[in-house]
Amino acid sequence: GEKLFEIKSLAHPILKIEFSPKGQMVTANANGQVAFWHATGEIERQFRPHQMAVSALAFSPDAQYMLTGSRDKTAKLWDLNGNLIREFKEHRGEVYAVAFSPDGTSVLTGSWDSNARLWKLGEISKPVEFKGHWGAILSMAFSPDGQHILTGSFDNTLRLFWSSKRSSVRFLY
């Protein structure tokens, strides 16, 4: 492919990148900043959702919200104007992975503490916890129908969970 442009001399390493629902480039960096970029390479807006590195970022299916995860052991739900909606604080380690369910009613967080947690939005109840990895959860995804959760770990395994149960199937790589 042909390089369209390059952004040089960023102040901090970029830990996560995504395209926003509006097609903007979005970066999360080691200083806790999230920036929305124009296609020209100029920052449209930025904010600091965490005091430590932002290591995870996802957008809701309806394009109204953004979920961030951080080395500060929290995940946070934001509207796209940067207003905090909810904070998720149950992890005992850095949050490296976040995801929205396909219907946007739940979020999933994965952490250095080796656990994934499923949070129902609109409810203040405790999250459902998915255990079994002995290493940090570095990636995760919902199945298209939202019935299953897949987690990838530093322990070199994938685990497939029912989203409403605690059973798992282990795949080794």
XYZ file of N, CA and C in Angstrom:
519
model
N 0.793 -1.187 0.000
C 0.000 0.000 0.000
C 0.834 1.247 0.000
N 0.198 2.319 -0.339
C 0.858 3.617 -0.396
C 0.631 4.360 0.913
N 1.716 4.880 1.484
C 1.613 5.658 2.727
C 0.945 6.991 2.424
N -0.122 7.308 3.157
C -0.829 8.575 2.958
C -0.161 9.702 3.731
N 0.240 9.434 4.956
C 1.000 10.405 5.745
C 1.564 9.687 6.961
N 2.420 10.383 7.674
C 3.042 9.837 8.866
C 3.047 10.919 9.930
N 2.747 10.523 11.138
C 2.795 11.461 12.257
C 4.074 11.147 13.035
N 4.953 12.121 13.137
C 6.238 11.928 13.802
C 6.292 12.715 15.103
N 7.253 12.354 15.912
C 7.578 13.080 17.146
C 6.422 13.114 18.132
N 5.716 11.998 18.256
C 4.694 11.931 19.296
C 5.386 11.881 20.651
N 4.790 12.494 21.632
C 5.435 12.618 22.939
C 5.502 11.293 23.703
N 4.562 10.374 23.452
C 4.505 9.119 24.195
C 4.161 7.971 23.256
N 4.598 6.759 23.591
C 4.281 5.610 22.745
C 2.774 5.381 22.621
N 2.342 4.986 21.430
C 0.943 4.668 21.169
C 0.723 3.194 21.523
N -0.223 2.919 22.422
C -0.487 1.562 22.881
C -1.696 0.926 22.211
N -2.592 1.746 21.686
C -3.803 1.223 21.054
C -4.268 2.210 20.003
N -4.749 1.693 18.871
C -5.322 2.538 17.825
C -6.638 1.932 17.365
N -7.555 2.762 16.978
C -8.861 2.350 16.453
C -9.321 3.424 15.481
N -10.288 3.074 14.663
C -11.034 4.074 13.917
C -12.309 4.329 14.686
N -12.677 5.588 14.858
C -13.934 5.924 15.517
C -15.076 5.582 14.570
N -16.306 5.523 15.092
C -17.454 5.269 14.209
C -17.588 6.303 13.082
N -17.017 7.502 13.285
C -17.061 8.532 12.257
C -15.851 8.474 11.336
N -15.000 7.461 11.508
C -13.854 7.281 10.641
C -12.602 8.019 11.058
N -12.613 8.678 12.218
C -11.411 9.350 12.698
C -10.423 8.320 13.234
N -9.146 8.634 13.134
C -8.136 7.810 13.781
C -8.141 8.179 15.261
N -8.089 7.167 16.122
C -8.080 7.413 17.564
C -6.881 6.668 18.140
N -6.092 7.379 18.936
C -4.926 6.777 19.567
C -5.050 6.854 21.081
N -4.511 5.837 21.739
C -4.403 5.823 23.201
C -2.930 5.653 23.516
N -2.423 6.450 24.458
C -0.982 6.414 24.658
C -0.555 6.098 26.091
N 0.740 5.974 26.253
C 1.335 5.585 27.528
C 1.221 6.669 28.589
N 0.822 7.871 28.219
C 0.645 8.957 29.176
C -0.798 9.092 29.642
N -1.678 8.187 29.211
C -3.072 8.245 29.621
C -3.952 9.099 28.738
N -3.462 9.550 27.595
C -4.232 10.408 26.689
C -4.906 9.591 25.586
N -6.064 10.067 25.180
C -6.752 9.567 23.995
C -6.903 10.761 23.054
N -6.515 10.573 21.793
C -6.595 11.664 20.817
C -7.385 11.215 19.594
N -8.217 12.113 19.090
C -8.969 11.934 17.844
C -8.259 12.773 16.785
N -7.867 12.132 15.678
C -7.063 12.776 14.649
C -7.863 12.999 13.374
N -7.626 14.139 12.724
C -8.130 14.385 11.370
C -7.290 13.567 10.391
N -7.819 13.327 9.220
C -7.082 12.608 8.183
C -5.851 13.390 7.729
N -5.775 14.658 8.067
C -4.616 15.492 7.717
C -3.450 15.280 8.688
N -3.695 14.540 9.771
C -2.642 14.328 10.760
C -2.672 15.320 11.907
N -3.685 16.154 11.970
C -3.834 17.123 13.062
C -4.797 16.567 14.108
N -4.527 16.871 15.359
C -5.409 16.426 16.440
C -6.676 17.268 16.439
N -7.819 16.596 16.375
C -9.106 17.291 16.464
C -9.425 17.606 17.919
N -9.259 16.587 18.764
C -9.482 16.781 20.195
C -8.801 15.653 20.942
N -8.523 15.914 22.194
C -7.921 14.896 23.041
C -8.373 15.094 24.465
N -8.304 14.032 25.229
C -8.587 14.128 26.653
C -7.810 13.041 27.371
N -7.748 13.144 28.679
C -6.969 12.212 29.485
C -7.912 11.426 30.387
N -8.363 10.248 29.921
C -9.324 9.469 30.694
C -8.722 8.748 31.894
N -7.410 8.578 31.898
C -6.730 7.870 32.984
C -5.436 8.603 33.326
N -4.983 8.444 34.553
C -3.717 9.042 34.969
C -2.520 8.171 34.591
N -2.798 6.931 34.190
C -1.742 6.025 33.737
C -2.039 5.624 32.291
N -1.164 4.823 31.711
C -1.269 4.428 30.306
C -2.638 3.854 29.954
N -3.161 4.246 28.793
C -4.394 3.677 28.249
C -3.979 2.539 27.324
N -4.326 1.319 27.711
C -3.869 0.137 26.986
C -4.986 -0.571 26.225
N -6.220 -0.112 26.357
C -7.349 -0.746 25.678
C -8.369 0.323 25.290
N -9.042 0.081 24.159
C -9.990 1.061 23.635
C -10.987 0.342 22.732
N -12.276 0.657 22.880
C -13.316 0.086 22.012
C -14.470 1.072 21.905
N -15.188 0.999 20.778
C -16.368 1.834 20.561
C -17.624 0.977 20.603
N -18.712 1.551 21.110
C -19.983 0.832 21.191
C -20.562 0.627 19.795
N -21.378 -0.427 19.630
C -21.980 -0.694 18.313
C -22.842 0.449 17.789
N -23.462 1.222 18.691
C -24.303 2.336 18.245
C -23.512 3.625 18.027
N -22.181 3.547 18.188
C -21.281 4.679 17.945
C -21.491 5.843 18.912
N -22.046 5.582 20.084
C -22.305 6.643 21.055
C -21.312 6.678 22.210
N -20.597 5.571 22.433
C -19.747 5.461 23.620
C -18.383 4.873 23.276
N -17.452 5.136 24.180
C -16.110 4.605 24.079
C -15.747 3.996 25.430
N -15.072 2.868 25.387
C -14.619 2.175 26.588
C -13.100 2.181 26.579
N -12.498 2.589 27.697
C -11.045 2.597 27.814
C -10.626 1.690 28.956
N -9.454 1.100 28.836
C -8.861 0.305 29.901
C -7.466 0.823 30.155
N -7.006 0.705 31.402
C -5.754 1.348 31.756
C -4.903 0.523 32.703
N -3.659 0.927 32.784
C -2.737 0.346 33.753
C -3.093 0.746 35.182
N -4.039 1.660 35.339
C -4.488 2.041 36.685
C -5.504 1.049 37.264
N -5.704 -0.101 36.592
C -6.575 -1.199 37.022
C -8.057 -0.901 36.849
N -8.390 0.109 36.059
C -9.792 0.443 35.821
C -10.108 0.425 34.329
N -11.387 0.306 34.059
C -11.940 0.568 32.731
C -12.974 1.664 32.934
N -13.162 2.495 31.912
C -14.108 3.599 32.029
C -14.931 3.711 30.754
N -16.214 4.002 30.941
C -17.151 4.210 29.845
C -17.365 5.706 29.680
N -17.208 6.193 28.444
C -17.304 7.626 28.126
C -18.300 7.852 27.008
N -18.938 9.030 27.006
C -19.612 9.431 25.780
C -18.534 10.015 24.870
N -18.840 10.249 23.621
C -17.804 10.684 22.684
C -17.394 12.140 22.858
N -18.022 12.843 23.797
C -17.583 14.190 24.153
C -16.584 14.170 25.304
N -16.265 12.970 25.808
C -15.305 12.856 26.900
C -15.911 12.937 28.282
N -17.235 12.764 28.390
C -17.894 12.774 29.698
C -17.929 11.358 30.259
N -17.477 11.195 31.501
C -17.454 9.891 32.138
C -18.873 9.430 32.453
N -19.204 8.201 32.037
C -20.512 7.606 32.290
C -20.431 6.627 33.459
N -19.390 5.792 33.455
C -19.259 4.773 34.496
C -17.808 4.305 34.585
N -17.408 3.945 35.794
C -16.072 3.403 36.021
C -16.200 1.969 36.529
N -15.336 1.085 36.032
C -15.335 -0.327 36.405
C -14.036 -0.606 37.155
N -14.145 -0.980 38.454
C -12.976 -1.030 39.327
C -12.662 -2.379 39.955
N -13.209 -3.466 39.517
C -13.035 -4.753 40.196
C -11.707 -5.456 39.929
N -10.968 -5.065 38.924
C -9.734 -5.782 38.595
C -8.621 -5.472 39.594
N -7.747 -6.465 39.780
C -6.595 -6.311 40.674
C -5.306 -6.116 39.869
N -5.435 -5.959 38.579
C -4.288 -5.743 37.711
C -4.650 -4.807 36.575
N -3.652 -4.472 35.788
C -3.836 -3.569 34.659
C -4.873 -4.117 33.679
N -5.725 -3.260 33.139
C -6.752 -3.671 32.173
C -6.167 -3.527 30.770
N -5.971 -4.680 30.114
C -5.343 -4.720 28.794
C -6.314 -4.929 27.648
N -7.537 -5.334 27.932
C -8.476 -5.624 26.846
C -9.888 -5.207 27.256
N -10.629 -4.641 26.314
C -12.025 -4.261 26.539
C -12.818 -4.555 25.267
N -14.118 -4.820 25.439
C -14.988 -5.077 24.281
C -16.432 -4.775 24.656
N -17.211 -4.354 23.671
C -18.658 -4.200 23.815
C -19.332 -5.432 23.262
N -20.449 -5.826 23.882
C -21.266 -6.894 23.311
C -21.876 -6.378 22.002
N -22.234 -7.273 21.092
C -22.803 -6.841 19.808
C -24.056 -5.978 19.955
N -24.853 -6.209 20.998
C -26.056 -5.403 21.189
C -25.809 -4.161 22.044
N -24.579 -3.983 22.535
C -24.221 -2.799 23.303
C -24.737 -2.769 24.727
N -25.292 -3.870 25.237
C -25.849 -3.868 26.593
C -24.860 -4.313 27.658
N -23.702 -4.816 27.237
C -22.696 -5.296 28.183
C -21.312 -4.919 27.690
N -20.371 -4.861 28.638
C -18.968 -4.682 28.281
C -18.150 -5.769 28.958
N -17.030 -6.056 28.358
C -16.134 -7.085 28.841
C -14.777 -6.432 29.091
N -14.155 -6.772 30.221
C -12.825 -6.259 30.536
C -11.912 -7.431 30.859
N -10.660 -7.337 30.427
C -9.676 -8.375 30.701
C -8.427 -7.746 31.281
N -7.783 -8.475 32.197
C -6.755 -7.843 32.994
C -5.521 -8.702 33.216
N -4.482 -8.044 33.726
C -3.263 -8.689 34.174
C -3.561 -9.668 35.301
N -4.686 -9.490 35.994
C -5.054 -10.395 37.098
C -5.571 -11.746 36.592
N -5.523 -11.984 35.283
C -5.880 -13.250 34.638
C -7.375 -13.509 34.536
N -8.179 -12.524 34.817
C -9.628 -12.693 34.789
C -10.285 -11.755 33.783
N -11.401 -12.232 33.243
C -12.272 -11.392 32.430
C -13.526 -11.133 33.248
N -14.101 -9.972 33.057
C -15.326 -9.630 33.771
C -16.349 -9.083 32.780
N -17.573 -9.552 32.936
C -18.693 -9.131 32.095
C -19.580 -8.217 32.932
N -19.747 -7.007 32.464
C -20.517 -5.978 33.166
C -21.773 -5.672 32.365
N -22.924 -5.737 33.016
C -24.187 -5.346 32.380
C -24.333 -3.836 32.526
N -24.480 -3.147 31.409
C -24.691 -1.703 31.473
C -26.114 -1.440 31.941
N -26.309 -0.401 32.681
C -27.625 -0.105 33.223
C -27.894 -0.822 34.529
N -26.970 -1.647 34.981
C -27.089 -2.347 36.270
C -25.840 -2.053 37.091
N -26.008 -1.967 38.390
C -24.875 -1.711 39.276
C -24.421 -3.002 39.961
N -24.944 -4.134 39.553
C -24.599 -5.408 40.179
C -23.137 -5.771 39.915
N -22.636 -6.724 40.688
C -21.277 -7.224 40.507
C -21.151 -7.861 39.124
N -19.970 -7.781 38.538
C -19.789 -8.401 37.221
C -19.697 -9.913 37.330
N -19.986 -10.595 36.226
C -19.742 -12.024 36.123
C -18.250 -12.177 35.844
N -17.601 -13.052 36.590
C -16.157 -13.231 36.447
C -15.859 -14.543 35.733
N -14.950 -14.475 34.756
C -14.524 -15.645 34.008
C -13.071 -15.922 34.361
N -12.837 -17.081 34.981
C -11.509 -17.444 35.462
C -10.962 -18.627 34.685
N -9.692 -18.892 34.846
C -9.086 -20.074 34.257
C -7.707 -19.830 33.682
N -7.431 -18.628 33.233
C -6.094 -18.324 32.735
C -5.142 -18.144 33.914
N -3.875 -18.453 33.718
C -2.891 -18.142 34.752
C -2.042 -16.942 34.356
N -2.238 -16.446 33.117
C -1.523 -15.266 32.647
C -2.488 -14.146 32.312
N -1.933 -12.974 32.099
C -2.735 -11.788 31.778
C -3.608 -12.017 30.556
N -4.820 -11.481 30.590
C -5.697 -11.505 29.415
C -5.348 -10.284 28.573
N -4.900 -10.558 27.346
C -4.413 -9.505 26.466
C -5.371 -9.171 25.333
N -6.311 -10.079 25.040
C -7.282 -9.822 23.981
C -8.571 -10.572 24.278
N -9.663 -10.067 23.726
C -10.972 -10.682 23.949
C -11.953 -10.238 22.888
N -12.994 -11.063 22.722
C -14.030 -10.737 21.748
C -15.321 -11.460 22.105
N -16.429 -10.855 21.718
C -17.736 -11.504 21.775
C -17.973 -12.195 20.439
N -18.721 -13.293 20.470
C -19.184 -13.890 19.217
C -20.216 -12.942 18.610
N -20.475 -13.031 17.302
C -21.435 -12.122 16.673
C -22.823 -12.136 17.313
N -23.256 -13.299 17.867
C -24.572 -13.357 18.513
C -24.517 -12.982 19.996
N -23.325 -12.687 20.527
C -23.179 -12.278 21.919
C -23.272 -13.399 22.932
N -23.374 -14.643 22.483
C -23.552 -15.768 23.395
C -22.246 -16.335 23.942
N -21.149 -16.042 23.277
C -19.859 -16.578 23.696
C -18.833 -15.467 23.834
N -17.860 -15.727 24.691
C -16.748 -14.813 24.904
C -15.469 -15.599 24.662
N -14.570 -15.003 23.902
C -13.281 -15.610 23.633
C -12.207 -14.745 24.271
N -11.312 -15.372 25.053
C -10.224 -14.637 25.685
C -8.894 -15.229 25.242
N -7.914 -14.356 25.039
C -6.558 -14.766 24.701
C -5.630 -14.271 25.786
N -4.694 -15.126 26.187
C -3.893 -14.824 27.359
C -2.399 -14.948 27.108
N -1.657 -14.306 27.983
C -0.207 -14.404 28.038
C 0.231 -15.837 28.359
N -0.704 -16.663 28.860
C -0.386 -18.061 29.171
C -0.438 -18.967 27.927
N -0.528 -18.368 26.732
C -0.531 -19.087 25.453
C -1.788 -19.921 25.235
N -2.904 -19.519 25.817
C -4.156 -20.234 25.599
C -5.254 -19.281 25.145
N -6.239 -19.883 24.484
C -7.513 -19.238 24.208
C -8.541 -19.965 25.052
N -9.511 -19.251 25.527
C -10.612 -19.883 26.252
C -11.917 -19.348 25.692
N -12.842 -20.276 25.503
C -14.163 -19.935 25.004
C -15.151 -20.141 26.134
N -15.916 -19.098 26.455
C -16.879 -19.136 27.553
C -18.282 -18.899 27.010
N -19.268 -19.487 27.658
C -20.656 -19.062 27.461
C -20.764 -17.726 28.172
N -21.402 -16.748 27.583
C -21.441 -15.426 28.213
C -22.310 -15.406 29.466
N -23.186 -16.398 29.643
C -24.043 -16.413 30.828
C -23.644 -17.497 31.826
N -22.571 -18.241 31.534
C -22.129 -19.323 32.408
C -20.639 -19.201 32.655
N -20.123 -20.004 33.543
C -18.708 -19.968 33.866
C -17.928 -21.145 33.297
N -18.530 -21.949 32.436
C -17.810 -23.067 31.852
C -16.864 -22.591 30.764
N -15.836 -23.393 30.493
C -14.876 -22.969 29.466
C -14.385 -24.156 28.658
N -13.917 -23.842 27.474
C -13.229 -24.809 26.636
C -11.851 -24.220 26.396
N -10.820 -25.017 26.540
C -9.452 -24.517 26.431
C -8.828 -24.989 25.121
N -8.206 -24.063 24.425
C -7.479 -24.368 23.204
C -6.032 -23.964 23.425
N -5.101 -24.834 23.170
C -3.683 -24.529 23.351
C -3.032 -24.210 22.022
N -2.142 -23.225 22.021
C -1.366 -22.857 20.826
C 0.079 -22.743 21.212
